[in-house]
Amino acid sequence: QVQLVESGGGLVQTGGSLRLSCVASGHTGTTSAMGWFRQAPVKEREFVAAIRWNDSSTDYTDSVKGRFTISKDNAKNTIYLQMNNLKPEDTAVYYCAASRNGRIFGIWGQGTQVTVSS
């Protein structure tokens, strides 16, 4: 019922910045939280950040705290991930996800590639 489309990935040098966007469409009224996950080659998918739709509370994995910021625009049904001071270990496909209950993410986008060089 909900479709997610990510954008904003690309190639950036170490220390650079990128802003990812995820637009939700369809029946979004039951979505309680949205978030970002990432998956590097030959690795399991990893939680990055999430934001609750109701009160905008946020959660981050330790490795990105202080560098990444998740935010949302209610009117546009869009979430963002501002990524600063990027490191090579941030290289991955980044996926947008939506949750109906605020903790289990069952709706996924197709991903956008982030590559941090050197």
Phi, psi and omega in degrees: 000329179252133176245137182237134179230119179266155174204167175106354178290168180167193180257130181217152178280158175307132182091352181278185185226151172217153174238119177266146177235150176220118180258127177259135178224172183090213182273087186264000185297334182266001180286125181256338180205154174225157183201181179236137173234164177217155180216118174271160179305136178060029175229158177283156178295137187238137174291138179246302184200156177213156178222135178275133185293325185293307187241003178066018175294149187233161177214142182224148169286151188302324187292344181247357181299134182087348180245323182252147176226126175261141179211173181214158175235104185300318183296329182262358185050047186229140170244158183229156171228105175275119184245115179245160179049052184294146181239157178305327180290352174279351180300124182182171165273126182259129183245136171273144180217154179233147182236139176276331184246001177092356180219336177252122183260116184243351179247129187229145170276183183270349175098154175221134186280131172241123179235125179248117186271159179057000000 
